[in-house]
Coordinates of C-alpha atoms in Angstrom, one line a residue:
X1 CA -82.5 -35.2 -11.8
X2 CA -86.0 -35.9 -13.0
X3 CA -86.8 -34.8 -16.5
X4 CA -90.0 -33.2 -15.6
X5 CA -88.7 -31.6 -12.5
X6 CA -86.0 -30.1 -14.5
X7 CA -88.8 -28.7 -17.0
X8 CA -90.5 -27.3 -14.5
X9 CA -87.9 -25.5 -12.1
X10 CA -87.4 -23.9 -15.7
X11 CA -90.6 -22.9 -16.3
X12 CA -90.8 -21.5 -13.3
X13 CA -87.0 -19.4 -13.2
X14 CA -87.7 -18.4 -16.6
X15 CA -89.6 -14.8 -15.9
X16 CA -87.6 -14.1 -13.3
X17 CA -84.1 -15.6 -13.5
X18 CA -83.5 -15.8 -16.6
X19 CA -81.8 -19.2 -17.9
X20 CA -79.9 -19.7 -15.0
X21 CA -81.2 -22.8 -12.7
X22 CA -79.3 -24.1 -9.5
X23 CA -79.0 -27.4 -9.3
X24 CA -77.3 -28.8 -6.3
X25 CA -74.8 -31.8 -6.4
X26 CA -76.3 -35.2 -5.0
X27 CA -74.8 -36.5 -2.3
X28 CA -72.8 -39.0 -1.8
X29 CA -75.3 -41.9 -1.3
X30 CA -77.2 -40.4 -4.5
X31 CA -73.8 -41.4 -6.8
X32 CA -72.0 -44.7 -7.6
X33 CA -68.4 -45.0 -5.6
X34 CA -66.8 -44.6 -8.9
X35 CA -68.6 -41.1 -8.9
X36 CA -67.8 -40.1 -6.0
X37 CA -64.2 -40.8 -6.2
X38 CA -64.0 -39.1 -9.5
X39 CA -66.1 -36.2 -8.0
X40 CA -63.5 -36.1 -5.2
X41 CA -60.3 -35.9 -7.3
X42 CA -61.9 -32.8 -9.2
X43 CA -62.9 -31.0 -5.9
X44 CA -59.2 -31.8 -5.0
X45 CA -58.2 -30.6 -8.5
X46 CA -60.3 -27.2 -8.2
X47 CA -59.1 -26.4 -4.6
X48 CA -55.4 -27.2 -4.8
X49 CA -54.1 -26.8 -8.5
X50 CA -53.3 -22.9 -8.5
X51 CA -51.1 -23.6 -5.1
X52 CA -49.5 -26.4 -6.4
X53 CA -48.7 -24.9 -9.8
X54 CA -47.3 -21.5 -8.5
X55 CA -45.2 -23.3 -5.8
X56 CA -43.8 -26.1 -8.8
X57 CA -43.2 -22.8 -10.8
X58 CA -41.7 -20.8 -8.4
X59 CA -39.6 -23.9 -7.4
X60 CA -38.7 -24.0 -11.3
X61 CA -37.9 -20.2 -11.4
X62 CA -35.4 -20.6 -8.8
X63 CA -33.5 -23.6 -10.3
X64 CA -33.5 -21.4 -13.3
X65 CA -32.1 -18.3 -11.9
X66 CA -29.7 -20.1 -9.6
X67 CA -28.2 -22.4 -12.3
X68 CA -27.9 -18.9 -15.2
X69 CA -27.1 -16.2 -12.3
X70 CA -25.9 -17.9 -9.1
X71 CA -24.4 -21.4 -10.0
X72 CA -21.1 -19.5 -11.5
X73 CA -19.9 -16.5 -9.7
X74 CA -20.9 -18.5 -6.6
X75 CA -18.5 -21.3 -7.4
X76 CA -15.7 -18.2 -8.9
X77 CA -16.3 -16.8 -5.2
X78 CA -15.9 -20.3 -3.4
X79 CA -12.4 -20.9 -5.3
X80 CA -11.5 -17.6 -4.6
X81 CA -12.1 -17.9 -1.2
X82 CA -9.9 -21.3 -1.1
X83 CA -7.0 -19.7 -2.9
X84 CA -6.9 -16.5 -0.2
X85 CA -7.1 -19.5 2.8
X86 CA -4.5 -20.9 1.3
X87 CA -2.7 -17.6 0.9
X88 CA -2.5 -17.3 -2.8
X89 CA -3.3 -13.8 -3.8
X90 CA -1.5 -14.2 -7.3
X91 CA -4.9 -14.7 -9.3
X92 CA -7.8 -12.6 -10.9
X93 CA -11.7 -12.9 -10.8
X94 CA -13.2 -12.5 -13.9
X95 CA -17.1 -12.4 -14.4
X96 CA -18.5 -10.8 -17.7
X97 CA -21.7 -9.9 -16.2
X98 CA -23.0 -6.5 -15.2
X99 CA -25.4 -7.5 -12.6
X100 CA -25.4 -7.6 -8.7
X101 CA -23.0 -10.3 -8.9
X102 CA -21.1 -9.0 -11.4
X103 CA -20.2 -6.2 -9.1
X104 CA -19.9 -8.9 -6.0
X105 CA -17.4 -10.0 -8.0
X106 CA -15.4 -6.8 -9.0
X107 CA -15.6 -5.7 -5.6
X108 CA -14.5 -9.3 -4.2
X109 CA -11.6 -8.7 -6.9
X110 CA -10.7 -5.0 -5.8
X111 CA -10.6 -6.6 -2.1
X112 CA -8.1 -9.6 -3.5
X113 CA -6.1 -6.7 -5.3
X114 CA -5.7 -4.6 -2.4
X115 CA -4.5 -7.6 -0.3
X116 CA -2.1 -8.6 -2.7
X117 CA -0.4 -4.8 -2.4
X118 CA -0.7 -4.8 1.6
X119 CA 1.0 -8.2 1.9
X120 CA 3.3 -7.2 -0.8
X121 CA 3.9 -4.1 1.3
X122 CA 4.0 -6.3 4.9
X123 CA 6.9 -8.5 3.0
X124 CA 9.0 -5.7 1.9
X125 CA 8.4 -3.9 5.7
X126 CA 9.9 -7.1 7.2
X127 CA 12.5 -7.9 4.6
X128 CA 13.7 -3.9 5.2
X129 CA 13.8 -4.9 9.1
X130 CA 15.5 -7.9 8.5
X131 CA 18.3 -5.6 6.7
X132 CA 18.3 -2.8 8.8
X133 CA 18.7 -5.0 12.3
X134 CA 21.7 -7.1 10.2
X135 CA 23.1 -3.1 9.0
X136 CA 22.7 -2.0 12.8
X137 CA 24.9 -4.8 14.0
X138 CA 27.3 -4.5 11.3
X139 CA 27.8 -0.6 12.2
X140 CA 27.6 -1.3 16.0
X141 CA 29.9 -4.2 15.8
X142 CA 33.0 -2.5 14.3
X143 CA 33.3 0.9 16.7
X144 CA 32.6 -2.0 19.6
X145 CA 35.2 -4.0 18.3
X146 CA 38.1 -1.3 18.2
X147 CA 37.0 -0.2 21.6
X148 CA 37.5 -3.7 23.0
X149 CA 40.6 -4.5 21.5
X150 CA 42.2 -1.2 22.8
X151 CA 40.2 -1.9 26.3
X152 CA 42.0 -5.4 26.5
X153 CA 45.5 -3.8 25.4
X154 CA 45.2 -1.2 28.0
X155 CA 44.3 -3.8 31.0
X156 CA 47.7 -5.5 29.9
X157 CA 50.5 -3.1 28.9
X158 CA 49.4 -0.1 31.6
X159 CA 50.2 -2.2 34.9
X160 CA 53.4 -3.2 33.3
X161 CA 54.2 0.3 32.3
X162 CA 54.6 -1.0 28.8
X163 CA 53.5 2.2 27.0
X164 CA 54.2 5.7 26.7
X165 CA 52.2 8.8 26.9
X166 CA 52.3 9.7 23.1
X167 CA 50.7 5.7 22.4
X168 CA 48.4 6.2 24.8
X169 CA 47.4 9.8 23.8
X170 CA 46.6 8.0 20.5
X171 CA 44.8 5.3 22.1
X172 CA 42.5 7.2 24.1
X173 CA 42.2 9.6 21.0
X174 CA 40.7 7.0 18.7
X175 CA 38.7 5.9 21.7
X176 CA 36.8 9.0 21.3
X177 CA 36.4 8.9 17.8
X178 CA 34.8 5.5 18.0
X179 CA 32.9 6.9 20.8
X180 CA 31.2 9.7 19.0
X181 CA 30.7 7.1 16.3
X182 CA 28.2 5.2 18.2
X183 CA 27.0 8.5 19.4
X184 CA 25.8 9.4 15.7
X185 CA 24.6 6.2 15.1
X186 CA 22.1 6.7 18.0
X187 CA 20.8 10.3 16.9
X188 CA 20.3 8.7 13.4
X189 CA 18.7 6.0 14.8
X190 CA 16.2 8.3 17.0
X191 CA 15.8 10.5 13.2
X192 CA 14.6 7.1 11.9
X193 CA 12.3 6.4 14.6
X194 CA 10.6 9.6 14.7
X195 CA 9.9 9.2 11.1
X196 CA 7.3 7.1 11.3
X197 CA 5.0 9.2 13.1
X198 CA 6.1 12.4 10.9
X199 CA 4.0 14.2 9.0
X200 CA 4.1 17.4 6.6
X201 CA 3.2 20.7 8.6
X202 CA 2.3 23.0 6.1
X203 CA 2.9 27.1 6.2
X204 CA 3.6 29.6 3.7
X205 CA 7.0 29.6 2.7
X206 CA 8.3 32.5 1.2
X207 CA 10.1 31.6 -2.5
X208 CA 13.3 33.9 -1.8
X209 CA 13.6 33.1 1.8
X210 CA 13.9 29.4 0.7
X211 CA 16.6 30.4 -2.1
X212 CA 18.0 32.4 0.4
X213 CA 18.3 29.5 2.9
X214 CA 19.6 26.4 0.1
X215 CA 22.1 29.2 -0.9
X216 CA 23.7 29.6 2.5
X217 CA 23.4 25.7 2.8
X218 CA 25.0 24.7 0.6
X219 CA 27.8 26.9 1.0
X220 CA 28.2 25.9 4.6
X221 CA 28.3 22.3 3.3
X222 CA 30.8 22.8 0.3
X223 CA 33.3 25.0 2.2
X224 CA 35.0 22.0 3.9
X225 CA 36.4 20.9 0.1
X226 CA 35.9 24.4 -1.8
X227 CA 33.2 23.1 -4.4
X228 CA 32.2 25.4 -6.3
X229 CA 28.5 25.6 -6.2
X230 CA 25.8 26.7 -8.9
X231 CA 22.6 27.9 -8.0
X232 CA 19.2 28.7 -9.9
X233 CA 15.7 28.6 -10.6
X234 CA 13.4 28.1 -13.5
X235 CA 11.2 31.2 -14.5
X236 CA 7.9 31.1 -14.1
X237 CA 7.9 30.4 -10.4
X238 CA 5.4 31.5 -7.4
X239 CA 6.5 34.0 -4.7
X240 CA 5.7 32.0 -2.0
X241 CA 3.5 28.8 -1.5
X242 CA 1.9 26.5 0.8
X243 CA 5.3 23.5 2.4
X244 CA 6.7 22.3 5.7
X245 CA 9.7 24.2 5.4
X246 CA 11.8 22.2 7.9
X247 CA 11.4 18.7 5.9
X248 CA 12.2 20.6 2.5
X249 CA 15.5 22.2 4.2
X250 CA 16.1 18.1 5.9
X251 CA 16.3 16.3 2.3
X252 CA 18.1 18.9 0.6
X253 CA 20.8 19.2 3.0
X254 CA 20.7 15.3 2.8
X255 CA 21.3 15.4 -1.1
X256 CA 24.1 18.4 -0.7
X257 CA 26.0 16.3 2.1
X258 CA 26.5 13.4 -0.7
X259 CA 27.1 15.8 -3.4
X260 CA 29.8 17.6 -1.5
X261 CA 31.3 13.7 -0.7
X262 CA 31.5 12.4 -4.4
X263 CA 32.0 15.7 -6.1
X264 CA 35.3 16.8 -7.6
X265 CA 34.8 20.5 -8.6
X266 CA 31.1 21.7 -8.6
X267 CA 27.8 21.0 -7.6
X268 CA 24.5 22.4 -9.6
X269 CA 21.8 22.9 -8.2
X270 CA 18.1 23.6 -10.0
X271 CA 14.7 24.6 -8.1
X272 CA 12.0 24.1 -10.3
X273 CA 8.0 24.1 -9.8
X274 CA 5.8 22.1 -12.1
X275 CA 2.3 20.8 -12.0
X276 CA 2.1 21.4 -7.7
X277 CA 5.2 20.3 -7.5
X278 CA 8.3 21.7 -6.0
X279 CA 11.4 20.0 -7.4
X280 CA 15.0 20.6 -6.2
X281 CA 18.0 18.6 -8.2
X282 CA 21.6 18.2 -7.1
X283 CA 23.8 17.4 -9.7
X284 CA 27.4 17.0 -9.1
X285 CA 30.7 15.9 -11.2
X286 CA 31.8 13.1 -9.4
X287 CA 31.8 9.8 -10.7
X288 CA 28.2 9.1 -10.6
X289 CA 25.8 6.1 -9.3
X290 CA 27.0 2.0 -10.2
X291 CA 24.5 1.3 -12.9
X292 CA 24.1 -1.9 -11.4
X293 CA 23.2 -0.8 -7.9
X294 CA 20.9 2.2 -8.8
X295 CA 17.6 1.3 -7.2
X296 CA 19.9 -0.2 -3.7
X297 CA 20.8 3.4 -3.0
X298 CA 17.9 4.8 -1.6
X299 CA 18.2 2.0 1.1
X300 CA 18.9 2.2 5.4
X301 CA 22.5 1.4 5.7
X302 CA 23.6 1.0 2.0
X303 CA 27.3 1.8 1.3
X304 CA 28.1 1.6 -2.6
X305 CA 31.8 2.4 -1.8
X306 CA 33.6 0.4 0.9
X307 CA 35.7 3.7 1.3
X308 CA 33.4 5.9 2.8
X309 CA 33.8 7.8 5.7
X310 CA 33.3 5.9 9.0
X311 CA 30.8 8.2 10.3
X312 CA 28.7 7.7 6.7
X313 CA 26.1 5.3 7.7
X314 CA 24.3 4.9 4.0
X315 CA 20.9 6.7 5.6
X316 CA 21.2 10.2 4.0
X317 CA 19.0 9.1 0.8
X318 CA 16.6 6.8 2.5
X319 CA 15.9 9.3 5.1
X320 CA 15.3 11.6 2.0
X321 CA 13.1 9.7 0.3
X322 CA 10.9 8.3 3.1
X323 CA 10.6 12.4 3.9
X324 CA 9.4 13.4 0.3
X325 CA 6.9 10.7 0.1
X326 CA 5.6 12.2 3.8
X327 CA 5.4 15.6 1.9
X328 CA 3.9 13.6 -0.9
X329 CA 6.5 13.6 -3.5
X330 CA 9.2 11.3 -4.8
X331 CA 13.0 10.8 -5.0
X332 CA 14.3 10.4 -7.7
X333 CA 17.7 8.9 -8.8
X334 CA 19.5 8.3 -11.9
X335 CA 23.2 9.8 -13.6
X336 CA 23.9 13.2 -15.0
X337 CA 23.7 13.2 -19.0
X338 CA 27.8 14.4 -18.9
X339 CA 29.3 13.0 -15.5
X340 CA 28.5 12.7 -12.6
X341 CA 25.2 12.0 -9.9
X342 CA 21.9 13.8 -10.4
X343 CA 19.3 13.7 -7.4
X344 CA 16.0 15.1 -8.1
X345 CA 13.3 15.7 -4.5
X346 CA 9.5 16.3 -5.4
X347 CA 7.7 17.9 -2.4
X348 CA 3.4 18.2 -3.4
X349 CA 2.8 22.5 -2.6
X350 CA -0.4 24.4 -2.2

């Protein structure tokens, strides 16, 4: 602009304005094309500099967070992922932080955890099928068996007249036995069915009643072999308390019936409450539990002696011990301190 002009507008915006002149911009055919380019780029500067800084810093921010928060327990959860597809459950995520994916992680952990007990639980479920469907045609195969034979000796000595009354008698006699065999197999085989679906009914069980009943029990039991049977109950105890009466009377009949097999003289037996538990031990003085074989026992169709009585499927202590952990307790096995077996049944009381 003109010198004087410029005097002059601030002569004349002095006593009114102040200092402050405007002045506006020339236009473009007032300037060189240098000028105009250079006033160009500032305009462009001015208008887009605060969007294009914010959005390169934002773009920086992320990279940032996503390579010192995201980059690693992304990659732990990726590999994680890889080793479930492949079916691998048998490692453990670890991240130190205590942030949001710090607990994705622990939670992605307690979720690998809990899969590695459920498929360790679906294992075990189909090895124990796998036994028990080899044990039911072990124990239906021999009754059969003896059935069969005496069925195919029968076709061929009774139209020849080959044999008397007194070998048939005994024929048709162990026919039955076999027969009830199979018989008892089925109920136990219904018991184990109806299991499943079982659970604790709770009422109030009077504490004398119950003595009353394992008293009379167990002598019903024992009087087959004339075992002398001990009886008793820690002090201490509640008069009556919250139990399904009918699963307490099921396992402890269970634990008698082996007691009363293996014993020789006497069978103790101790009721005991401690810490809302109600504990009932069999102890008798027979030879006691195979070391080696001590946690096979509790198994579906376990026999530990080949001797055993025919109609002794090896189901009495599994059925026992599937029942206390309905009622929320535990069997537990080991050997008496002297001689003999000790069987101890928790059952959780109210």
């Amino acid at each position: 602009m003109d010198q004087e002009e410029y005097i002059d507008l601030s002569t004349r915006n002095m006593g009114q304005y102040g200092i402050r002149i405007e002045i506006s911009r020339p236009g473009a055919y007032d300037m060189t094309k240098a000028d105009h380019n250079i006033t160009e780029v500032c305009d462009f500067i001015i208008t887009w500099t605060p969007l294009i800084l914010s959005t390169l810093c934002s773009g920086l921010a992320v990279v940032i967070f996503y390579r010192h928060k995201l980059k690693t327990p992304i990659r732990i959860l990726e590999d994680s992922s890889l080793e479930i597809a492949k079916n691998n459950l048998d490692f453990h995520i670890q991240y130190g932080h205590n942030d949001e994916m710090g607990r994705l992680c622990s939670s992605f952990e307690q979720m690998r955890d809990q899969l590695q007990i459920n498929n360790k639980y679906l294992w075990k479920t189909i090895e124990e099928q796998k036994n028990l469907k080899a044990a039911i045609a072990h124990d239906l195969r021999s009754p059969l068996a003896i059935l069969r034979g005496y069925h195919e000796m029968l076709i061929e000595l009774v139209p020849q007249d080959k044999i008397d009354k007194e070998r048939l008698n005994e024929i048709i006699l162990s026919c039955d036995k076999q027969t009830e065999r199979l018989l008892l197999f089925i109920d136990k085989m219904k018991q184990l069915s109806s299991l499943e679906d079982r659970k604790a009914d709770y009422a109030t069980v009077d504490t004398q009643e119950l003595m009353k009943q394992l008293e009379e029990a167990a002598g019903i039991l024992a009087a087959s072999r004339r075992i002398e049977i001990e009886i008793g109950m820690e002090e201490g105890v509640p008069s009556s308390f919250q139990a399904d009466m009918a699963m307490i009377c099921e396992v402890y009949e269970n634990l008698i019936s082996n007691a009363v097999r293996y014993a020789d003289e006497k069978i103790r037996i101790t009721v005991n409450f401690i810490n809302s538990m109600l504990q009932v031990e069999v102890c008798d003085d027979g030879m006691g539990f195979n070391a080696d074989s001590m946690e096979l026992v509790t198994n579906a169709y376990y026999h530990e002696n080949s001797g055993d009585d025919a109609n002794h499927f090896g189901l009495g202590l599994y059925i026992s011990k599937l029942l206390c952990e309905k009622h929320g307790g535990k069997l537990f096995i080991k050997n008496a301190a002297n001689r003999g077996a000790s069987v101890k049944a928790e059952f959780l009381i109210r």
